[in-house]
Amino acid sequence: MIPPQEASVRRREIEDKLKQEEETLSFIRDSLEKSDQLTKNMVSILSSFESRLMKLENSIIPVHKQTENLQRLQENVEKTLSCLDHVISYYHVASDTEKIIREGPTGRLEEYLACMAKIQKAVEYFQDNNPDSPELNRVKFLFERGKESLESEFRSLMTRHSKVVSPVLILDLISGEDDMETQDDMTLEHLSESVLHDVIRISRWLVEYGRNQDFMNVYYQIRSSQLDRSIKGLKEHFRKSSSSSGVPYSPAIPNKRKDTPTKKPVKRPGTIRKAQNLLKQYSQHGLDGKKGGSNLIPLEGRDDMLDMEIDAYIHCVSAFVKLAQSEYQLLTDIIPEHHQKKTFDSLIQDALDGLMMEGENIVSVARKAIIRHDYSAVLTVFPILRHLKQTKPEFDQVLQGTAASTKNKLPGLITSMETTGAKALEDFADNIKNDPDKEYNMPKDGTVHELTSNAILFLQQLLDFQETAGAMLASQETSSSATSYNSEFSKRLLSTYICKVLGNLQLNLLSKSKVYEDPALRAIFLHNNYNYILKSLEKSELIHLVAVTQKTAERSYRDHIEQQIQTYQRSWLKVTDYISEKNLPVFQPGVKLRDKERQMIKERFKGFNDGLEELCKIQKAWAIPDTEQRDKIRQAQKTIVKENYGAFLHRYASVPFTKNPEKYIKYRVEQVADMIERLFDTSA
């Protein structure tokens, strides 16, 4: 049981808590009532606001729609007015631009092109909207007239400002291309910047709007003429200014002038003019030695002219490459890309055809000269052909994209020159072999034959053109080895050719030597020629080229020379046989000689004296041009004769074989040596 006291306390607590809950509930009821009242008031306000908004909307929306319609109407009016102004402006284009179109574009190209743009738009408008309008015909007439004026202005600008490039500038361009310091200065400016700008603007307009390509024909015709005249002017410059002492060079770069104003200077051997003179003289005398009526004086003048023509042609070829490169650079700015190659092809035709024709003329002249056995003609082909082959890579690069017929012109000329050169080389070799023996053409003193000197001189020129000559010979080869042509193959061909010429020459000399009745003179003649050939081969380094295919050539010539010396020495046997020990009488000192023995000794002295005098008289008129060989042969002969004569004299000088010893003992040993020393000396 809970004590009463505790129950009483707990009841009070419950009553207090209940009282608090009742108060809280009462507060909540009051709050809910207030909240309901506020909600009712808010709903009333919102309902009133909504009503007012609806009234406002019903009032404003009609006004807004009316305003929008008014704005749209205003925009339509403005657009209509603008269109009317635009349309009306087309009707005024003709009158506004007619004066400018009539006066032309000179001096105001941009303004003129702007007028042409207006006219073009007017034409398009009337064609689309009113094709029957008289205004269409008027603006079309103005457009065509303006286009013609632009075409005329293009032609006028190109004609007035396209100038021939001076020879001096061309030579500087060629000579300065390897000079890095002057390379930028050497760029050609065919048209000034302002003129070029106008020309480019007109060309682009004609292509884009004028639908016209005739201006491209005008362009290539004008530039083609200038290119051709520039090259011809360079050639004329050579003709007027060249002299035998050199080539006319440009004074524009006085401190940086090249020896020869070409990228790859043409090597002109110092002996080429001499070789040409001798070979021409040789050809005019004829292979049979028949003398002609000409002399070297006119030939030298002819050579000067020939050198000038060769140098001029070579420089013109280099000039064409440089000028063509410059023309293409100019053309790329003016002509549309898909027309550039064709236009360039047409532009260079006249100048290129002129060069090729001149080259063919050189080939033709060479062919005719070769028929006459004028072998100097091939020497004119060598430097030109070498330069053409050196320039061919640049040619090919310049002619990229041109027609096949254009690209093949230079290779065709090179082939023609190679064929002609090869024919000349083979013809020369054959004529060396077949040169007839003519007694009146043989040197009386047994010196070097004209055939030998000219043959060697001709071969020496090949040293300066080894690759060119080798390529000439290779061009005629049909063997499989020729298809894999290289420099080594060319060198072997040239070596074989030189050996062939030398072999033909040797055979001919042997044949010619038979003209001499005296075997000793025959030996001296062959000795002189063989020695001349060997020394010439060694001095000119031809021997190295010969050795490519004939390694024993030098030794062979030395053997031939020694063999002829021995043959010559046998001519003295008829002198030395008289004083040799064989068949001489044997006697005892102090024993009187018999008449037969005395007579034999007299005959030996007389035979020796007569033979010595006869040989010295005859051989003194012979010639051995080589001092070293002359001294060698003299010394060898002196040694042989002195030894034999000294021994003979020692044995019989004190023998009483005659009462008049001075009649038989005419010469001392020293006198005999002096007589032999004067052999081969026509001045003695």
XYZ file of C-alpha atoms in Angstrom:
684
model
C 0.000 0.000 0.000
C 1.118 3.467 -0.900
C 1.319 5.683 2.056
C -1.397 8.369 2.048
C 1.133 11.131 2.247
C 2.876 10.072 -0.951
C -0.431 9.623 -2.786
C -1.440 13.120 -1.912
C 1.825 14.555 -3.286
C 1.539 12.609 -6.501
C -2.067 13.735 -7.090
C -1.012 17.339 -6.787
C 1.723 16.851 -9.354
C -0.729 15.295 -11.799
C -3.220 18.111 -11.307
C -0.493 20.715 -11.938
C 0.643 18.993 -15.104
C -2.974 18.694 -16.366
C -3.483 22.323 -15.746
C -0.415 23.179 -17.834
C -1.617 20.997 -20.711
C -5.032 22.679 -20.668
C -3.394 26.081 -20.850
C -1.239 24.935 -23.801
C -4.299 23.564 -25.594
C -6.094 26.798 -25.103
C -3.153 28.713 -26.595
C -3.108 26.469 -29.644
C -6.839 26.997 -30.235
C -6.364 30.742 -30.115
C -3.459 30.545 -32.531
C -5.438 28.426 -34.991
C -8.289 30.841 -34.936
C -5.914 33.729 -35.669
C -4.248 31.804 -38.467
C -7.608 31.026 -40.084
C -8.503 34.648 -39.910
C -5.240 35.718 -41.525
C -5.682 33.107 -44.260
C -9.129 34.375 -45.022
C -7.775 37.896 -45.250
C -4.900 36.856 -47.600
C -7.261 34.940 -49.874
C -9.464 37.963 -50.041
C -6.484 40.184 -50.995
C -5.247 37.762 -53.637
C -8.693 37.451 -55.131
C -8.903 41.189 -55.356
C -5.382 41.375 -56.995
C -6.300 38.710 -59.526
C -9.388 40.590 -60.461
C -7.454 43.748 -60.982
C -4.773 41.961 -63.092
C -7.447 40.547 -65.364
C -8.901 43.975 -65.848
C -5.396 45.360 -66.671
C -4.634 42.544 -69.124
C -7.908 43.029 -70.895
C -6.996 46.688 -71.311
C -3.265 46.355 -72.438
C -3.254 43.346 -74.840
C -5.295 45.113 -77.559
C -2.994 48.107 -77.315
C 0.100 45.867 -77.601
C -1.254 44.072 -80.619
C -2.082 47.328 -82.280
C 1.426 48.662 -81.561
C 3.026 45.484 -82.950
C 1.035 45.787 -86.127
C 2.075 49.360 -86.458
C 5.769 48.415 -86.024
C 5.464 45.681 -88.637
C 3.855 48.091 -91.024
C 6.642 50.575 -90.409
C 9.332 47.931 -91.080
C 7.627 46.885 -94.279
C 7.479 50.474 -95.408
C 11.166 50.950 -94.633
C 12.118 47.737 -96.437
C 10.014 48.703 -99.387
C 11.639 52.109 -99.540
C 15.100 50.500 -99.249
C 14.308 48.049 -102.043
C 12.992 50.854 -104.148
C 16.167 52.831 -103.535
C 18.241 49.745 -104.416
C 16.298 49.102 -107.589
C 16.344 52.740 -108.554
C 20.117 52.774 -108.011
C 20.540 50.176 -110.804
C 18.788 52.554 -113.162
C 21.360 55.194 -112.249
C 24.461 52.913 -112.587
C 24.875 53.603 -116.296
C 24.780 57.357 -115.930
C 26.954 57.318 -112.811
C 29.723 55.155 -114.323
C 29.605 56.021 -118.012
C 32.148 58.834 -117.765
C 34.682 56.759 -115.812
C 34.292 53.791 -118.162
C 34.721 56.038 -121.172
C 37.893 57.636 -119.789
C 39.487 54.240 -119.037
C 41.321 52.732 -116.059
C 44.705 54.384 -116.540
C 45.818 55.957 -113.294
C 42.721 54.937 -111.299
C 42.410 51.197 -111.564
C 40.755 50.590 -108.174
C 38.057 53.180 -108.861
C 37.548 51.701 -112.313
C 37.200 48.166 -110.969
C 34.688 49.417 -108.377
C 32.605 50.886 -111.222
C 32.866 47.624 -113.125
C 31.576 45.802 -110.014
C 28.520 48.115 -109.936
C 27.870 47.572 -113.625
C 28.185 43.826 -113.249
C 25.634 43.801 -110.414
C 23.275 45.932 -112.519
C 23.582 43.492 -115.399
C 22.803 40.592 -113.089
C 19.776 42.430 -111.647
C 18.216 43.294 -114.974
C 18.892 39.812 -116.342
C 17.117 38.254 -113.357
C 14.284 40.752 -112.899
C 13.725 42.721 -116.072
C 15.460 41.124 -119.046
C 13.452 43.256 -121.511
C 14.540 46.514 -119.935
C 16.496 48.892 -122.201
C 18.677 49.545 -119.206
C 20.006 45.985 -119.482
C 21.424 46.651 -122.913
C 22.963 49.886 -121.715
C 24.763 48.382 -118.734
C 25.822 45.329 -120.787
C 27.334 47.672 -123.340
C 29.197 49.515 -120.587
C 30.395 46.221 -119.116
C 31.791 45.011 -122.445
C 33.371 48.372 -123.076
C 34.935 48.346 -119.630
C 36.235 44.829 -120.136
C 37.801 45.861 -123.434
C 39.396 48.833 -121.714
C 40.846 46.557 -119.036
C 42.204 44.226 -121.713
C 43.682 47.214 -123.491
C 45.148 48.508 -120.242
C 46.694 45.084 -119.569
C 48.294 45.064 -123.019
C 49.429 48.667 -122.600
C 51.022 48.052 -119.202
C 52.808 44.934 -120.431
C 53.988 46.625 -123.611
C 55.160 49.864 -122.012
C 56.887 48.339 -119.020
C 58.282 45.095 -120.493
C 61.855 45.999 -121.377
C 64.619 43.993 -122.990
C 67.137 42.844 -120.375
C 70.488 44.453 -121.170
C 73.453 42.217 -122.033
C 75.429 43.733 -119.163
C 72.718 42.776 -116.674
C 72.443 39.285 -118.131
C 76.196 38.738 -117.841
C 76.104 39.954 -114.249
C 73.184 37.620 -113.546
C 75.140 34.665 -114.923
C 78.465 35.563 -113.338
C 76.977 36.537 -109.980
C 74.894 33.459 -109.351
C 77.639 31.765 -107.321
C 78.450 34.922 -105.394
C 76.344 34.856 -102.250
C 77.015 38.525 -101.535
C 75.572 39.692 -104.835
C 72.958 37.025 -105.431
C 70.081 39.091 -104.045
C 71.110 42.092 -106.094
C 71.041 40.033 -109.261
C 67.280 39.342 -109.140
C 65.638 40.742 -112.245
C 62.754 43.155 -111.826
C 60.790 42.953 -115.067
C 57.939 45.151 -113.780
C 57.878 47.741 -111.029
C 55.887 46.937 -107.912
C 53.034 49.318 -108.775
C 52.756 48.107 -112.368
C 52.896 44.477 -111.264
C 50.112 45.154 -108.765
C 47.891 46.645 -111.490
C 48.637 43.836 -113.919
C 47.802 41.193 -111.290
C 44.522 42.977 -110.375
C 43.460 43.190 -114.017
C 44.361 39.576 -114.764
C 42.433 38.302 -111.756
C 39.403 40.404 -112.677
C 39.477 39.180 -116.276
C 39.613 35.569 -115.115
C 37.010 35.862 -112.358
C 34.523 38.309 -113.857
C 35.510 38.889 -117.450
C 35.522 35.198 -118.351
C 38.394 36.047 -120.660
C 41.646 34.190 -121.420
C 42.814 36.244 -124.373
C 44.999 38.311 -122.084
C 47.138 35.211 -121.484
C 47.958 35.134 -125.199
C 48.787 38.815 -125.042
C 50.999 38.167 -122.036
C 53.030 35.336 -123.547
C 53.399 37.115 -126.891
C 54.808 40.257 -125.266
C 57.055 38.440 -122.800
C 58.166 35.948 -125.457
C 59.284 38.806 -127.665
C 61.245 40.399 -124.812
C 62.904 37.095 -123.893
C 63.912 36.419 -127.487
C 65.184 39.975 -127.983
C 67.155 39.829 -124.721
C 69.033 36.708 -125.826
C 69.607 38.084 -129.325
C 70.846 41.307 -127.764
C 73.396 39.342 -125.731
C 74.610 37.617 -128.880
C 74.881 40.943 -130.687
C 76.770 42.333 -127.704
C 79.359 39.592 -128.178
C 79.537 40.242 -131.886
C 80.221 43.945 -131.362
C 82.383 43.849 -128.269
C 84.319 40.594 -128.379
C 87.895 40.449 -129.432
C 90.396 37.640 -129.770
C 91.787 38.457 -126.337
C 88.650 37.660 -124.415
C 84.943 37.932 -123.757
C 83.006 41.124 -123.006
C 82.183 41.076 -119.331
C 79.854 43.249 -117.410
C 81.370 46.196 -115.547
C 78.600 46.204 -112.980
C 80.587 44.187 -110.440
C 84.162 45.297 -111.079
C 85.639 43.673 -107.979
C 83.832 40.364 -108.248
C 84.034 39.500 -111.901
C 84.500 35.852 -112.718
C 86.996 34.529 -115.239
C 84.054 33.383 -117.323
C 80.522 34.599 -116.553
C 78.892 31.205 -116.398
C 78.029 28.949 -113.507
C 80.198 26.230 -115.012
C 82.871 28.049 -116.967
C 83.652 26.507 -120.284
C 87.229 25.376 -120.339
C 88.958 26.808 -123.350
C 92.371 25.136 -123.596
C 95.231 27.463 -124.330
C 96.262 25.308 -127.287
C 92.836 24.989 -128.840
C 93.302 27.883 -131.236
C 96.731 26.585 -132.232
C 95.247 23.142 -132.677
C 92.450 24.491 -134.801
C 94.890 26.434 -136.940
C 97.150 23.469 -137.529
C 94.293 21.086 -138.091
C 92.621 23.436 -140.527
C 95.902 23.931 -142.314
C 96.297 20.175 -142.314
C 92.812 19.665 -143.745
C 93.337 22.349 -146.376
C 96.674 20.892 -147.349
C 94.879 17.569 -147.546
C 95.829 14.229 -146.171
C 97.918 13.621 -149.260
C 100.019 16.663 -148.425
C 99.053 18.692 -151.452
C 99.589 22.291 -150.534
C 96.760 24.737 -150.748
C 96.838 28.424 -151.363
C 95.762 29.573 -147.910
C 97.928 30.522 -144.960
C 97.516 30.915 -141.208
C 96.652 34.601 -141.169
C 93.048 34.309 -142.363
C 92.670 31.136 -140.338
C 93.527 33.010 -137.157
C 90.906 35.609 -137.964
C 88.430 32.856 -138.581
C 89.327 31.278 -135.232
C 88.704 34.544 -133.412
C 85.262 34.705 -134.944
C 84.676 31.040 -134.166
C 85.712 31.484 -130.531
C 83.356 34.440 -130.259
C 80.472 32.459 -131.714
C 81.122 29.524 -129.379
C 81.374 31.762 -126.305
C 78.314 33.725 -127.389
C 76.256 30.580 -127.875
C 77.339 29.123 -124.534
C 76.475 32.360 -122.749
C 73.137 32.542 -124.563
C 72.280 29.040 -123.329
C 73.051 30.058 -119.735
C 71.154 33.301 -120.253
C 68.092 31.427 -121.501
C 68.001 29.303 -118.350
C 68.258 32.294 -116.035
C 65.809 34.450 -117.974
C 63.327 31.590 -118.305
C 63.477 31.013 -114.545
C 62.823 34.701 -113.993
C 59.951 34.678 -116.502
C 58.302 31.775 -114.731
C 58.507 33.547 -111.384
C 56.824 36.598 -112.914
C 54.226 34.472 -114.669
C 53.091 32.694 -111.483
C 51.915 36.019 -110.052
C 49.927 37.022 -113.128
C 48.594 33.882 -114.829
C 46.117 31.496 -113.105
C 47.766 28.365 -111.780
C 46.089 25.891 -114.150
C 47.214 27.958 -117.157
C 50.790 28.668 -116.021
C 52.613 25.702 -117.603
C 50.888 26.061 -120.961
C 51.471 29.814 -121.069
C 55.120 29.373 -120.056
C 55.547 26.713 -122.743
C 54.294 29.153 -125.374
C 56.339 32.017 -123.923
C 59.737 30.313 -124.238
C 59.193 28.707 -127.655
C 60.707 31.431 -129.837
C 63.847 31.838 -127.732
C 64.255 28.083 -127.265
C 63.712 27.381 -130.960
C 66.296 30.038 -131.801
C 68.869 28.393 -129.541
C 68.119 24.935 -130.872
C 68.244 26.137 -134.478
C 71.585 27.812 -133.879
C 72.854 24.625 -132.255
C 71.689 22.579 -135.232
C 73.432 25.050 -137.538
C 76.655 24.448 -135.607
C 76.109 20.704 -136.033
C 75.402 21.178 -139.738
C 78.566 23.231 -140.235
C 80.533 20.587 -138.342
C 79.111 17.821 -140.533
C 80.065 19.636 -143.723
C 83.535 20.361 -142.370
C 84.005 16.729 -141.396
C 83.163 15.683 -144.952
C 86.005 17.968 -146.052
C 88.205 16.325 -143.386
C 88.319 19.574 -141.426
C 88.698 17.968 -138.039
C 88.906 21.268 -136.199
C 85.128 21.400 -136.551
C 84.680 18.768 -133.875
C 86.637 20.975 -131.478
C 83.862 23.572 -131.776
C 81.282 20.975 -130.812
C 83.120 19.801 -127.676
C 82.794 22.934 -125.477
C 79.215 23.523 -126.566
C 78.184 19.937 -125.976
C 79.893 19.891 -122.581
C 78.082 23.059 -121.538
C 74.729 21.768 -122.776
C 75.133 18.585 -120.745
C 76.215 20.541 -117.676
C 73.223 22.862 -118.068
C 70.718 20.088 -118.803
C 69.620 19.574 -115.145
C 68.711 23.262 -114.923
C 67.032 23.042 -118.318
C 64.959 20.069 -117.182
C 63.957 21.872 -114.007
C 62.919 25.010 -115.893
C 60.933 22.998 -118.449
C 59.004 20.947 -115.893
C 55.369 20.750 -116.887
C 55.908 21.846 -120.481
C 54.969 19.734 -123.478
C 57.044 16.661 -124.301
C 58.105 18.249 -127.592
C 59.564 21.177 -125.647
C 61.374 18.967 -123.135
C 62.889 16.839 -125.908
C 64.489 19.695 -127.831
C 67.672 19.914 -125.764
C 68.173 16.113 -125.515
C 67.670 15.983 -129.282
C 70.362 18.592 -129.871
C 72.723 16.815 -127.457
C 72.170 13.528 -129.291
C 72.776 15.218 -132.632
C 76.037 16.732 -131.387
C 77.172 13.449 -129.853
C 76.471 11.596 -133.100
C 78.292 14.209 -135.163
C 81.221 14.278 -132.757
C 81.485 10.490 -132.744
C 81.408 10.487 -136.553
C 84.208 13.059 -136.605
C 86.314 11.029 -134.183
C 85.908 7.825 -136.160
C 86.493 9.623 -139.461
C 89.654 11.164 -138.081
C 90.934 7.760 -136.956
C 90.205 6.242 -140.374
C 91.928 9.058 -142.218
C 94.985 8.751 -140.009
C 95.167 5.135 -141.118
C 94.509 5.805 -144.788
C 96.597 8.933 -145.307
C 98.379 8.083 -148.607
C 102.149 7.911 -148.985
C 103.420 10.790 -151.084
C 107.115 11.108 -151.676
C 107.015 14.870 -152.101
C 105.254 15.234 -148.757
C 107.850 13.329 -146.781
C 110.312 15.434 -144.767
C 113.698 15.278 -146.476
C 115.511 15.397 -143.143
C 113.505 12.586 -141.550
C 111.920 14.848 -138.946
C 108.429 14.483 -137.423
C 105.747 14.105 -140.064
C 102.889 16.570 -140.271
C 100.460 13.685 -139.851
C 102.028 12.800 -136.489
C 102.025 16.313 -135.060
C 98.426 16.938 -136.091
C 97.210 13.592 -134.813
C 98.851 14.143 -131.421
C 97.635 17.722 -131.263
C 94.092 16.547 -131.941
C 94.298 13.876 -129.269
C 95.657 16.376 -126.744
C 92.439 18.362 -127.052
C 90.510 15.315 -125.898
C 92.146 15.628 -122.477
C 90.133 18.775 -121.832
C 86.910 17.064 -122.923
C 87.369 13.504 -121.677
C 83.833 13.005 -120.404
C 82.328 14.680 -123.449
C 84.397 12.671 -125.917
C 83.743 9.474 -123.994
C 80.009 10.160 -124.029
C 80.196 10.760 -127.795
C 81.743 7.358 -128.308
C 79.392 5.708 -125.807
C 76.368 7.140 -127.629
C 77.271 4.991 -130.637
C 77.690 1.805 -128.637
C 74.939 -0.785 -129.003
C 76.396 -3.376 -126.664
C 74.775 -4.256 -123.374
C 77.620 -2.603 -121.510
C 76.720 0.709 -123.077
C 73.284 0.564 -121.526
C 74.869 0.772 -118.096
C 76.878 3.831 -119.032
C 79.145 5.355 -116.438
C 82.267 7.481 -116.346
C 84.557 4.448 -116.135
C 82.978 2.940 -119.224
C 83.356 6.274 -121.014
C 86.996 6.514 -119.982
C 87.746 3.056 -121.329
C 86.050 3.875 -124.620
C 88.115 7.018 -124.988
C 91.295 5.142 -124.100
C 90.458 2.513 -126.719
C 89.843 5.226 -129.284
C 93.170 6.959 -128.567
C 94.976 3.642 -128.816
C 93.229 3.042 -132.119
C 94.401 6.396 -133.488
C 97.943 5.748 -132.281
C 97.876 2.283 -133.803
C 96.625 3.651 -137.115
C 99.276 6.340 -136.974
C 102.022 3.810 -136.322
C 100.924 1.646 -139.263
C 100.813 4.662 -141.545
C 104.247 5.834 -140.443
C 105.695 2.420 -141.164
C 104.158 2.572 -144.608
C 105.400 6.099 -145.228
C 108.921 5.240 -144.081
C 109.245 2.914 -147.063
C 109.423 5.976 -149.276
C 112.985 6.475 -147.999
C 115.497 4.390 -149.891
C 118.138 4.786 -147.173
C 117.346 2.426 -144.268
C 119.185 4.765 -141.878
C 117.015 7.743 -142.846
C 113.985 5.476 -142.534
C 115.094 4.601 -139.005
C 115.694 8.265 -138.107
C 112.231 9.147 -139.443
C 110.504 6.440 -137.397
C 112.646 7.269 -134.367
C 111.699 10.943 -134.525
C 108.006 10.177 -134.880
C 107.917 7.514 -132.174
C 109.875 9.754 -129.831
C 107.607 12.706 -130.579
C 104.534 10.561 -129.861
C 105.949 9.248 -126.573
C 107.120 12.666 -125.332
C 103.790 14.238 -126.297
C 101.862 11.524 -124.497
C 103.937 12.020 -121.366
C 103.826 15.814 -121.385
C 100.073 16.010 -121.900
C 99.291 13.101 -119.550
C 97.696 11.294 -122.455
C 99.858 8.369 -121.412
C 97.661 7.855 -118.326
C 94.563 7.706 -120.476
C 96.238 5.302 -122.888
C 97.309 3.126 -119.956
C 93.672 2.487 -119.029
C 93.515 -0.114 -121.811
C 97.176 -0.418 -122.903
C 99.373 -0.698 -119.840
C 102.516 -1.473 -121.821
C 102.169 1.373 -124.317
C 105.013 3.439 -122.865
C 107.402 0.498 -122.795
C 106.377 -0.471 -126.317
C 107.241 2.976 -127.671
C 110.577 2.940 -125.879
C 111.320 -0.438 -127.445
C 110.409 0.899 -130.891
C 112.648 3.922 -130.366
C 115.573 1.769 -129.258
C 115.023 -0.570 -132.186
C 115.232 2.326 -134.660
C 118.399 3.616 -132.987
C 119.971 0.203 -133.478
C 118.821 0.154 -137.096
C 120.403 3.562 -137.609
C 123.643 2.463 -135.990
C 123.922 -0.361 -138.495
C 124.379 2.287 -141.179
C 127.826 2.895 -139.691
C 128.902 -0.689 -140.166
C 130.108 0.090 -143.681
C 132.469 2.577 -142.039
C 133.525 0.563 -139.012
C 133.833 -2.693 -140.977
C 136.871 -1.252 -142.743
C 138.674 -0.836 -139.469
C 137.521 -3.937 -137.629
C 140.061 -6.613 -136.809
C 138.625 -9.239 -139.100
C 140.440 -9.736 -142.378
C 143.282 -7.414 -141.299
C 146.815 -8.609 -142.090
C 148.786 -10.049 -139.210
C 152.418 -9.072 -139.169
C 155.375 -9.167 -136.847
C 156.934 -5.905 -135.702
C 160.038 -5.049 -137.683
C 159.088 -7.439 -140.482
C 158.712 -5.821 -143.845
C 155.149 -5.855 -145.148
C 154.345 -7.463 -148.369
C 152.744 -5.427 -151.184
C 149.480 -7.241 -150.725
C 149.381 -6.350 -147.036
C 150.298 -2.720 -147.637
C 147.555 -2.470 -150.248
C 145.026 -3.966 -147.873
C 145.866 -1.394 -145.176
C 145.591 1.423 -147.703
C 142.147 0.170 -148.744
C 141.033 0.012 -145.118
C 142.068 3.620 -144.426
C 140.594 4.825 -147.717
C 137.340 2.945 -147.164
C 137.016 4.332 -143.653
C 137.799 7.898 -144.752
C 135.434 7.817 -147.709
C 132.660 6.180 -145.710
C 133.054 8.637 -142.821
C 132.987 11.644 -145.113
C 130.013 10.349 -147.052
C 127.942 9.523 -143.961
C 128.766 12.799 -142.231
C 127.859 14.754 -145.358
C 124.549 12.955 -145.754
C 123.519 12.677 -142.100
C 124.447 16.240 -141.270
C 121.344 17.233 -143.253
C 119.120 14.901 -141.262
C 117.286 16.126 -138.190
C 116.620 14.849 -134.692
C 114.576 17.646 -133.027
C 114.802 16.151 -129.546
C 118.077 17.463 -128.068
C 118.304 14.654 -125.545
C 117.864 11.964 -128.166
C 120.207 13.732 -130.577
C 122.962 13.894 -127.988
C 122.343 10.297 -126.972
C 122.633 8.986 -130.540
C 125.703 11.112 -131.277
C 127.422 10.002 -128.104
C 126.708 6.340 -128.714
C 128.033 6.601 -132.256
C 131.102 8.527 -131.192
C 131.904 5.870 -128.625
C 131.647 3.039 -131.131
C 133.609 4.784 -133.888
C 136.243 6.252 -131.587
C 136.961 2.896 -129.994
C 137.278 1.116 -133.319
C 139.161 3.890 -135.080
C 141.430 4.514 -132.092
C 142.421 0.838 -131.954
C 142.913 0.719 -135.720
C 144.982 3.901 -135.729
C 147.069 2.719 -132.808
C 147.885 -0.479 -134.675
C 148.719 0.955 -138.120
C 149.727 4.585 -137.615
C 153.375 3.583 -137.070
C 153.384 0.833 -139.705
C 155.247 1.802 -142.874
C 152.483 0.826 -145.314
C 152.935 3.953 -147.463
C 155.365 6.695 -148.345
C 152.549 9.294 -147.969
C 150.867 8.497 -144.625
C 149.012 11.857 -144.579
C 147.114 10.709 -147.668
C 145.540 7.819 -145.714
C 145.720 8.913 -142.101
C 143.556 12.004 -142.698
C 141.798 12.259 -139.314
C 142.730 12.072 -135.721
C 140.365 10.390 -133.279
C 139.250 13.794 -131.937
C 138.525 15.012 -135.461
C 136.339 11.992 -136.111
C 134.469 12.708 -132.880
C 133.958 16.339 -133.946
C 132.590 15.218 -137.308
C 130.085 12.919 -135.628
C 129.181 15.719 -133.195
C 128.016 17.778 -136.174
C 125.554 15.124 -137.358
C 121.868 16.140 -137.482
C 122.840 19.797 -137.426
C 121.785 21.611 -140.578
C 123.342 24.837 -139.332
C 126.803 23.279 -139.056
